[in-house]
């Protein structure tokens, strides 16, 4: 008997010490490209009834270096409907020796939004821990009980690059009597797969041994690479408002009745506000006038109150205070249009660099942004209501080329936002440059931007003249300006076009070669670094199509002649095309450059072909022109 007890004690001790996760036990394949390794990520979800769901979380993460620290921050999002308990954090050193323990009282509490929160019910508790010794391991666990059952988090291996996973499991125990719909989305690139187990009211989903996604050039976001499992109850609760989620129609009716219609309330002041605009003309002209008026009197501030933070502010509150978040400003704009007799639809969207759409076959609550759609005989008008500077009927690159949940009284309709072609995402440069015998150049240029390239230039709008000059000097640093002045900056909010002029000067643009001067054919162009990768493991993504058109007129000094210009070139590829041509005239050379890049996700086998294509372009941009003293 003593022998059995002794062996049992040894077994128990072994189990205990096995849980301290020494860094030496990490498999080598998980260290590759990783700044942090999730050793264990266990989640248990207990669905008890329509307004009660309990979560148990336990995550153990080993941080390998300073860059991995932010991937292991202990944080707990919550709101009024969620209670938090049994919060425990233990820090271990490289060898699994305990360093320190923390409890709930050691956490700091903040509003859970990074976009300039004014007030919000959404909160987050955060434990700030810093270490100078790596690696270390953080064991973090807590429990929560939530009255809101509309959100059950997706199950994914991890959310960020340079993070690997040793073991993860999500267990769902559903005793509520409500059907739980589940959908597995496999990795498009076979990066890893989820294992499903259990049956009936108890299901498990797990991942094992998932290597890190390296943060390399042009990598698709992890949401496009990794598998996930999505969940949705067919009957749910959100802040005391219960509904059904069998299909988009049912859900849309609930959404309209609870989150749109209750705040579609006008007032005499709002009626007078619209009447004072004296609207005339076509529907498009009326919408534009109302929209641009709305921009002048409102500003964006995040507000996360009301029905779990999903209910927009009342229009009268936005009218009086002059601020709101995306929900409140979109609802306010919708109310102004209603007063003008113009129907519009509140739309929920997944905003972000990665173009993520809602699944037509798996209805669930989601999205992180609200915009407005106005149907007309000439097509849909799309309104981004959070920006005071963005043009009418223009969506930025974070909201184009994906679908929205258009909320109507009859239910939700999935509608696609616009896709901008390369010709619509355009930059034009028109440069006149005088070559100096001292190797300097002085020049003036006209610049023109549309589409996503318009978006990239919106950051100039609110800058002072000096700040504009500093910003353009940094953006076009390839030319190494001695001085530069941006003038005549115009943000055309009717046409979504930004234009400006530049006066500039730089030294050492030319090089001496005896009695000759040599200079680069394209002064302002991309100085990107493109490196081949023989061992690339994942596809690459060009997120936007775009087109550049440059016309550069070089004026050479008197007493010089043009000796040599490169041959004209025309490069065609599945990734785009490039043309460069030269024309001599009496006092100089005219260079015409046109480049078009196609968007798309391309297989890893074509990455080096793409790199070769971009290197050819850089080489041609650096083509040299030779002028000689007569």
JSON list of N, CA and C in Angstrom, two decimals, residues 304-353:
[
{"chain": "A", "resi": 304, "resn": "UNK", "atom": "N", "xyz": [-20.19, 54.27, -26.57]},
{"chain": "A", "resi": 304, "resn": "UNK", "atom": "CA", "xyz": [-20.57, 52.85, -26.49]},
{"chain": "A", "resi": 304, "resn": "UNK", "atom": "C", "xyz": [-21.61, 52.60, -25.42]},
{"chain": "A", "resi": 305, "resn": "UNK", "atom": "N", "xyz": [-22.75, 53.27, -25.54]},
{"chain": "A", "resi": 305, "resn": "UNK", "atom": "CA", "xyz": [-23.82, 53.10, -24.57]},
{"chain": "A", "resi": 305, "resn": "UNK", "atom": "C", "xyz": [-25.07, 52.57, -25.26]},
{"chain": "A", "resi": 306, "resn": "UNK", "atom": "N", "xyz": [-25.93, 51.90, -24.51]},
{"chain": "A", "resi": 306, "resn": "UNK", "atom": "CA", "xyz": [-27.24, 51.51, -25.03]},
{"chain": "A", "resi": 306, "resn": "UNK", "atom": "C", "xyz": [-27.24, 50.19, -25.76]},
{"chain": "A", "resi": 307, "resn": "UNK", "atom": "N", "xyz": [-27.97, 49.22, -25.23]},
{"chain": "A", "resi": 307, "resn": "UNK", "atom": "CA", "xyz": [-28.11, 47.88, -25.80]},
{"chain": "A", "resi": 307, "resn": "UNK", "atom": "C", "xyz": [-26.73, 47.33, -26.19]},
{"chain": "A", "resi": 308, "resn": "UNK", "atom": "N", "xyz": [-25.90, 47.19, -25.18]},
{"chain": "A", "resi": 308, "resn": "UNK", "atom": "CA", "xyz": [-24.58, 46.61, -25.38]},
{"chain": "A", "resi": 308, "resn": "UNK", "atom": "C", "xyz": [-23.65, 47.45, -26.22]},
{"chain": "A", "resi": 309, "resn": "UNK", "atom": "N", "xyz": [-23.93, 48.75, -26.32]},
{"chain": "A", "resi": 309, "resn": "UNK", "atom": "CA", "xyz": [-23.09, 49.62, -27.15]},
{"chain": "A", "resi": 309, "resn": "UNK", "atom": "C", "xyz": [-23.46, 49.61, -28.61]},
{"chain": "A", "resi": 310, "resn": "UNK", "atom": "N", "xyz": [-24.56, 48.92, -28.98]},
{"chain": "A", "resi": 310, "resn": "UNK", "atom": "CA", "xyz": [-24.96, 48.81, -30.39]},
{"chain": "A", "resi": 310, "resn": "UNK", "atom": "C", "xyz": [-26.07, 49.77, -30.76]},
{"chain": "A", "resi": 311, "resn": "UNK", "atom": "N", "xyz": [-26.70, 50.42, -29.80]},
{"chain": "A", "resi": 311, "resn": "UNK", "atom": "CA", "xyz": [-27.79, 51.34, -30.10]},
{"chain": "A", "resi": 311, "resn": "UNK", "atom": "C", "xyz": [-27.22, 52.73, -30.42]},
{"chain": "A", "resi": 312, "resn": "UNK", "atom": "N", "xyz": [-27.56, 53.29, -31.58]},
{"chain": "A", "resi": 312, "resn": "UNK", "atom": "CA", "xyz": [-27.05, 54.63, -31.92]},
{"chain": "A", "resi": 312, "resn": "UNK", "atom": "C", "xyz": [-27.61, 55.70, -30.97]},
{"chain": "A", "resi": 313, "resn": "UNK", "atom": "N", "xyz": [-26.87, 56.81, -30.85]},
{"chain": "A", "resi": 313, "resn": "UNK", "atom": "CA", "xyz": [-27.37, 57.97, -30.13]},
{"chain": "A", "resi": 313, "resn": "UNK", "atom": "C", "xyz": [-28.63, 58.49, -30.81]},
{"chain": "A", "resi": 314, "resn": "UNK", "atom": "N", "xyz": [-29.47, 59.14, -30.04]},
{"chain": "A", "resi": 314, "resn": "UNK", "atom": "CA", "xyz": [-30.65, 59.77, -30.61]},
{"chain": "A", "resi": 314, "resn": "UNK", "atom": "C", "xyz": [-30.21, 60.93, -31.52]},
{"chain": "A", "resi": 315, "resn": "UNK", "atom": "N", "xyz": [-30.90, 61.12, -32.64]},
{"chain": "A", "resi": 315, "resn": "UNK", "atom": "CA", "xyz": [-30.52, 62.20, -33.57]},
{"chain": "A", "resi": 315, "resn": "UNK", "atom": "C", "xyz": [-30.50, 63.57, -32.92]},
{"chain": "A", "resi": 316, "resn": "UNK", "atom": "N", "xyz": [-31.44, 63.82, -32.02]},
{"chain": "A", "resi": 316, "resn": "UNK", "atom": "CA", "xyz": [-31.48, 65.14, -31.38]},
{"chain": "A", "resi": 316, "resn": "UNK", "atom": "C", "xyz": [-30.25, 65.38, -30.52]},
{"chain": "A", "resi": 317, "resn": "UNK", "atom": "N", "xyz": [-29.73, 64.30, -29.92]},
{"chain": "A", "resi": 317, "resn": "UNK", "atom": "CA", "xyz": [-28.52, 64.44, -29.10]},
{"chain": "A", "resi": 317, "resn": "UNK", "atom": "C", "xyz": [-27.32, 64.79, -29.97]},
{"chain": "A", "resi": 318, "resn": "UNK", "atom": "N", "xyz": [-27.21, 64.14, -31.14]},
{"chain": "A", "resi": 318, "resn": "UNK", "atom": "CA", "xyz": [-26.14, 64.48, -32.08]},
{"chain": "A", "resi": 318, "resn": "UNK", "atom": "C", "xyz": [-26.32, 65.91, -32.57]},
{"chain": "A", "resi": 319, "resn": "UNK", "atom": "N", "xyz": [-27.57, 66.28, -32.87]},
{"chain": "A", "resi": 319, "resn": "UNK", "atom": "CA", "xyz": [-27.89, 67.63, -33.35]},
{"chain": "A", "resi": 319, "resn": "UNK", "atom": "C", "xyz": [-27.44, 68.70, -32.35]},
{"chain": "A", "resi": 320, "resn": "UNK", "atom": "N", "xyz": [-27.72, 68.46, -31.07]},
{"chain": "A", "resi": 320, "resn": "UNK", "atom": "CA", "xyz": [-27.40, 69.47, -30.05]},
{"chain": "A", "resi": 320, "resn": "UNK", "atom": "C", "xyz": [-25.92, 69.48, -29.69]},
{"chain": "A", "resi": 321, "resn": "UNK", "atom": "N", "xyz": [-25.30, 68.29, -29.61]},
{"chain": "A", "resi": 321, "resn": "UNK", "atom": "CA", "xyz": [-23.92, 68.22, -29.12]},
{"chain": "A", "resi": 321, "resn": "UNK", "atom": "C", "xyz": [-22.88, 68.30, -30.23]},
{"chain": "A", "resi": 322, "resn": "UNK", "atom": "N", "xyz": [-23.28, 67.94, -31.45]},
{"chain": "A", "resi": 322, "resn": "UNK", "atom": "CA", "xyz": [-22.34, 68.06, -32.57]},
{"chain": "A", "resi": 322, "resn": "UNK", "atom": "C", "xyz": [-21.32, 66.96, -32.64]},
{"chain": "A", "resi": 323, "resn": "UNK", "atom": "N", "xyz": [-21.56, 65.84, -31.95]},
{"chain": "A", "resi": 323, "resn": "UNK", "atom": "CA", "xyz": [-20.64, 64.73, -32.05]},
{"chain": "A", "resi": 323, "resn": "UNK", "atom": "C", "xyz": [-21.41, 63.41, -31.98]},
{"chain": "A", "resi": 324, "resn": "UNK", "atom": "N", "xyz": [-20.71, 62.33, -32.33]},
{"chain": "A", "resi": 324, "resn": "UNK", "atom": "CA", "xyz": [-21.26, 60.99, -32.25]},
{"chain": "A", "resi": 324, "resn": "UNK", "atom": "C", "xyz": [-20.25, 60.01, -32.79]},
{"chain": "A", "resi": 325, "resn": "UNK", "atom": "N", "xyz": [-20.53, 58.72, -32.59]},
{"chain": "A", "resi": 325, "resn": "UNK", "atom": "CA", "xyz": [-19.67, 57.70, -33.19]},
{"chain": "A", "resi": 325, "resn": "UNK", "atom": "C", "xyz": [-20.27, 57.29, -34.53]},
{"chain": "A", "resi": 326, "resn": "UNK", "atom": "N", "xyz": [-19.74, 56.22, -35.12]},
{"chain": "A", "resi": 326, "resn": "UNK", "atom": "CA", "xyz": [-20.21, 55.83, -36.45]},
{"chain": "A", "resi": 326, "resn": "UNK", "atom": "C", "xyz": [-21.70, 55.52, -36.44]},
{"chain": "A", "resi": 327, "resn": "UNK", "atom": "N", "xyz": [-22.19, 54.91, -35.35]},
{"chain": "A", "resi": 327, "resn": "UNK", "atom": "CA", "xyz": [-23.61, 54.57, -35.25]},
{"chain": "A", "resi": 327, "resn": "UNK", "atom": "C", "xyz": [-24.46, 55.83, -35.16]},
{"chain": "A", "resi": 328, "resn": "UNK", "atom": "N", "xyz": [-24.07, 56.72, -34.24]},
{"chain": "A", "resi": 328, "resn": "UNK", "atom": "CA", "xyz": [-24.85, 57.93, -34.02]},
{"chain": "A", "resi": 328, "resn": "UNK", "atom": "C", "xyz": [-24.84, 58.86, -35.22]},
{"chain": "A", "resi": 329, "resn": "UNK", "atom": "N", "xyz": [-23.69, 59.04, -35.84]},
{"chain": "A", "resi": 329, "resn": "UNK", "atom": "CA", "xyz": [-23.60, 59.95, -36.99]},
{"chain": "A", "resi": 329, "resn": "UNK", "atom": "C", "xyz": [-24.34, 59.37, -38.20]},
{"chain": "A", "resi": 330, "resn": "UNK", "atom": "N", "xyz": [-24.26, 58.05, -38.37]},
{"chain": "A", "resi": 330, "resn": "UNK", "atom": "CA", "xyz": [-24.99, 57.42, -39.48]},
{"chain": "A", "resi": 330, "resn": "UNK", "atom": "C", "xyz": [-26.49, 57.55, -39.27]},
{"chain": "A", "resi": 331, "resn": "UNK", "atom": "N", "xyz": [-26.94, 57.34, -38.04]},
{"chain": "A", "resi": 331, "resn": "UNK", "atom": "CA", "xyz": [-28.36, 57.46, -37.74]},
{"chain": "A", "resi": 331, "resn": "UNK", "atom": "C", "xyz": [-28.83, 58.91, -37.89]},
{"chain": "A", "resi": 332, "resn": "UNK", "atom": "N", "xyz": [-28.00, 59.86, -37.49]},
{"chain": "A", "resi": 332, "resn": "UNK", "atom": "CA", "xyz": [-28.34, 61.28, -37.64]},
{"chain": "A", "resi": 332, "resn": "UNK", "atom": "C", "xyz": [-28.49, 61.64, -39.11]},
{"chain": "A", "resi": 333, "resn": "UNK", "atom": "N", "xyz": [-27.53, 61.19, -39.93]},
{"chain": "A", "resi": 333, "resn": "UNK", "atom": "CA", "xyz": [-27.62, 61.45, -41.36]},
{"chain": "A", "resi": 333, "resn": "UNK", "atom": "C", "xyz": [-28.87, 60.81, -41.95]},
{"chain": "A", "resi": 334, "resn": "UNK", "atom": "N", "xyz": [-29.18, 59.62, -41.50]},
{"chain": "A", "resi": 334, "resn": "UNK", "atom": "CA", "xyz": [-30.38, 58.93, -41.97]},
{"chain": "A", "resi": 334, "resn": "UNK", "atom": "C", "xyz": [-31.63, 59.73, -41.63]},
{"chain": "A", "resi": 335, "resn": "UNK", "atom": "N", "xyz": [-31.66, 60.31, -40.42]},
{"chain": "A", "resi": 335, "resn": "UNK", "atom": "CA", "xyz": [-32.81, 61.11, -39.99]},
{"chain": "A", "resi": 335, "resn": "UNK", "atom": "C", "xyz": [-32.94, 62.39, -40.82]},
{"chain": "A", "resi": 336, "resn": "UNK", "atom": "N", "xyz": [-31.83, 63.03, -41.13]},
{"chain": "A", "resi": 336, "resn": "UNK", "atom": "CA", "xyz": [-31.87, 64.22, -41.98]},
{"chain": "A", "resi": 336, "resn": "UNK", "atom": "C", "xyz": [-32.44, 63.88, -43.36]},
{"chain": "A", "resi": 337, "resn": "UNK", "atom": "N", "xyz": [-32.02, 62.73, -43.91]},
{"chain": "A", "resi": 337, "resn": "UNK", "atom": "CA", "xyz": [-32.53, 62.32, -45.22]},
{"chain": "A", "resi": 337, "resn": "UNK", "atom": "C", "xyz": [-34.03, 61.99, -45.13]},
{"chain": "A", "resi": 338, "resn": "UNK", "atom": "N", "xyz": [-34.45, 61.36, -44.03]},
{"chain": "A", "resi": 338, "resn": "UNK", "atom": "CA", "xyz": [-35.87, 61.08, -43.85]},
{"chain": "A", "resi": 338, "resn": "UNK", "atom": "C", "xyz": [-36.70, 62.36, -43.91]},
{"chain": "A", "resi": 339, "resn": "UNK", "atom": "N", "xyz": [-36.20, 63.41, -43.29]},
{"chain": "A", "resi": 339, "resn": "UNK", "atom": "CA", "xyz": [-36.92, 64.69, -43.30]},
{"chain": "A", "resi": 339, "resn": "UNK", "atom": "C", "xyz": [-36.99, 65.28, -44.70]},
{"chain": "A", "resi": 340, "resn": "UNK", "atom": "N", "xyz": [-36.03, 64.91, -45.55]},
{"chain": "A", "resi": 340, "resn": "UNK", "atom": "CA", "xyz": [-36.05, 65.39, -46.93]},
{"chain": "A", "resi": 340, "resn": "UNK", "atom": "C", "xyz": [-36.84, 64.44, -47.85]},
{"chain": "A", "resi": 341, "resn": "UNK", "atom": "N", "xyz": [-37.43, 63.39, -47.24]},
{"chain": "A", "resi": 341, "resn": "UNK", "atom": "CA", "xyz": [-38.20, 62.44, -48.04]},
{"chain": "A", "resi": 341, "resn": "UNK", "atom": "C", "xyz": [-37.34, 61.49, -48.85]},
{"chain": "A", "resi": 342, "resn": "UNK", "atom": "N", "xyz": [-36.11, 61.28, -48.40]},
{"chain": "A", "resi": 342, "resn": "UNK", "atom": "CA", "xyz": [-35.17, 60.42, -49.13]},
{"chain": "A", "resi": 342, "resn": "UNK", "atom": "C", "xyz": [-34.88, 59.19, -48.29]},
{"chain": "A", "resi": 343, "resn": "UNK", "atom": "N", "xyz": [-35.29, 58.00, -48.74]},
{"chain": "A", "resi": 343, "resn": "UNK", "atom": "CA", "xyz": [-35.02, 56.77, -47.97]},
{"chain": "A", "resi": 343, "resn": "UNK", "atom": "C", "xyz": [-33.55, 56.39, -48.01]},
{"chain": "A", "resi": 344, "resn": "UNK", "atom": "N", "xyz": [-33.08, 55.82, -46.91]},
{"chain": "A", "resi": 344, "resn": "UNK", "atom": "CA", "xyz": [-31.69, 55.35, -46.84]},
{"chain": "A", "resi": 344, "resn": "UNK", "atom": "C", "xyz": [-31.64, 54.17, -45.88]},
{"chain": "A", "resi": 345, "resn": "UNK", "atom": "N", "xyz": [-30.53, 53.45, -45.89]},
{"chain": "A", "resi": 345, "resn": "UNK", "atom": "CA", "xyz": [-30.42, 52.22, -45.11]},
{"chain": "A", "resi": 345, "resn": "UNK", "atom": "C", "xyz": [-29.15, 52.21, -44.27]},
{"chain": "A", "resi": 346, "resn": "UNK", "atom": "N", "xyz": [-29.36, 51.95, -42.99]},
{"chain": "A", "resi": 346, "resn": "UNK", "atom": "CA", "xyz": [-28.27, 51.79, -42.02]},
{"chain": "A", "resi": 346, "resn": "UNK", "atom": "C", "xyz": [-27.55, 50.48, -42.34]},
{"chain": "A", "resi": 347, "resn": "UNK", "atom": "N", "xyz": [-26.24, 50.56, -42.50]},
{"chain": "A", "resi": 347, "resn": "UNK", "atom": "CA", "xyz": [-25.46, 49.39, -42.94]},
{"chain": "A", "resi": 347, "resn": "UNK", "atom": "C", "xyz": [-24.34, 49.10, -41.95]},
{"chain": "A", "resi": 348, "resn": "UNK", "atom": "N", "xyz": [-24.20, 47.83, -41.60]},
{"chain": "A", "resi": 348, "resn": "UNK", "atom": "CA", "xyz": [-23.13, 47.36, -40.72]},
{"chain": "A", "resi": 348, "resn": "UNK", "atom": "C", "xyz": [-22.08, 46.68, -41.58]},
{"chain": "A", "resi": 349, "resn": "UNK", "atom": "N", "xyz": [-20.80, 46.96, -41.30]},
{"chain": "A", "resi": 349, "resn": "UNK", "atom": "CA", "xyz": [-19.72, 46.50, -42.17]},
{"chain": "A", "resi": 349, "resn": "UNK", "atom": "C", "xyz": [-18.53, 46.07, -41.34]},
{"chain": "A", "resi": 350, "resn": "UNK", "atom": "N", "xyz": [-17.69, 45.18, -41.89]},
{"chain": "A", "resi": 350, "resn": "UNK", "atom": "CA", "xyz": [-16.40, 44.84, -41.31]},
{"chain": "A", "resi": 350, "resn": "UNK", "atom": "C", "xyz": [-15.36, 45.77, -41.92]},
{"chain": "A", "resi": 351, "resn": "UNK", "atom": "N", "xyz": [-15.00, 46.79, -41.17]},
{"chain": "A", "resi": 351, "resn": "UNK", "atom": "CA", "xyz": [-14.03, 47.77, -41.65]},
{"chain": "A", "resi": 351, "resn": "UNK", "atom": "C", "xyz": [-12.62, 47.31, -41.31]},
{"chain": "A", "resi": 352, "resn": "UNK", "atom": "N", "xyz": [-11.71, 47.40, -42.27]},
{"chain": "A", "resi": 352, "resn": "UNK", "atom": "CA", "xyz": [-10.32, 47.01, -42.03]},
{"chain": "A", "resi": 352, "resn": "UNK", "atom": "C", "xyz": [-9.58, 46.85, -43.33]},
{"chain": "A", "resi": 353, "resn": "UNK", "atom": "N", "xyz": [-8.26, 46.73, -43.24]},
{"chain": "A", "resi": 353, "resn": "UNK", "atom": "CA", "xyz": [-7.44, 46.59, -44.44]},
{"chain": "A", "resi": 353, "resn": "UNK", "atom": "C", "xyz": [-7.76, 45.30, -45.17]}
]
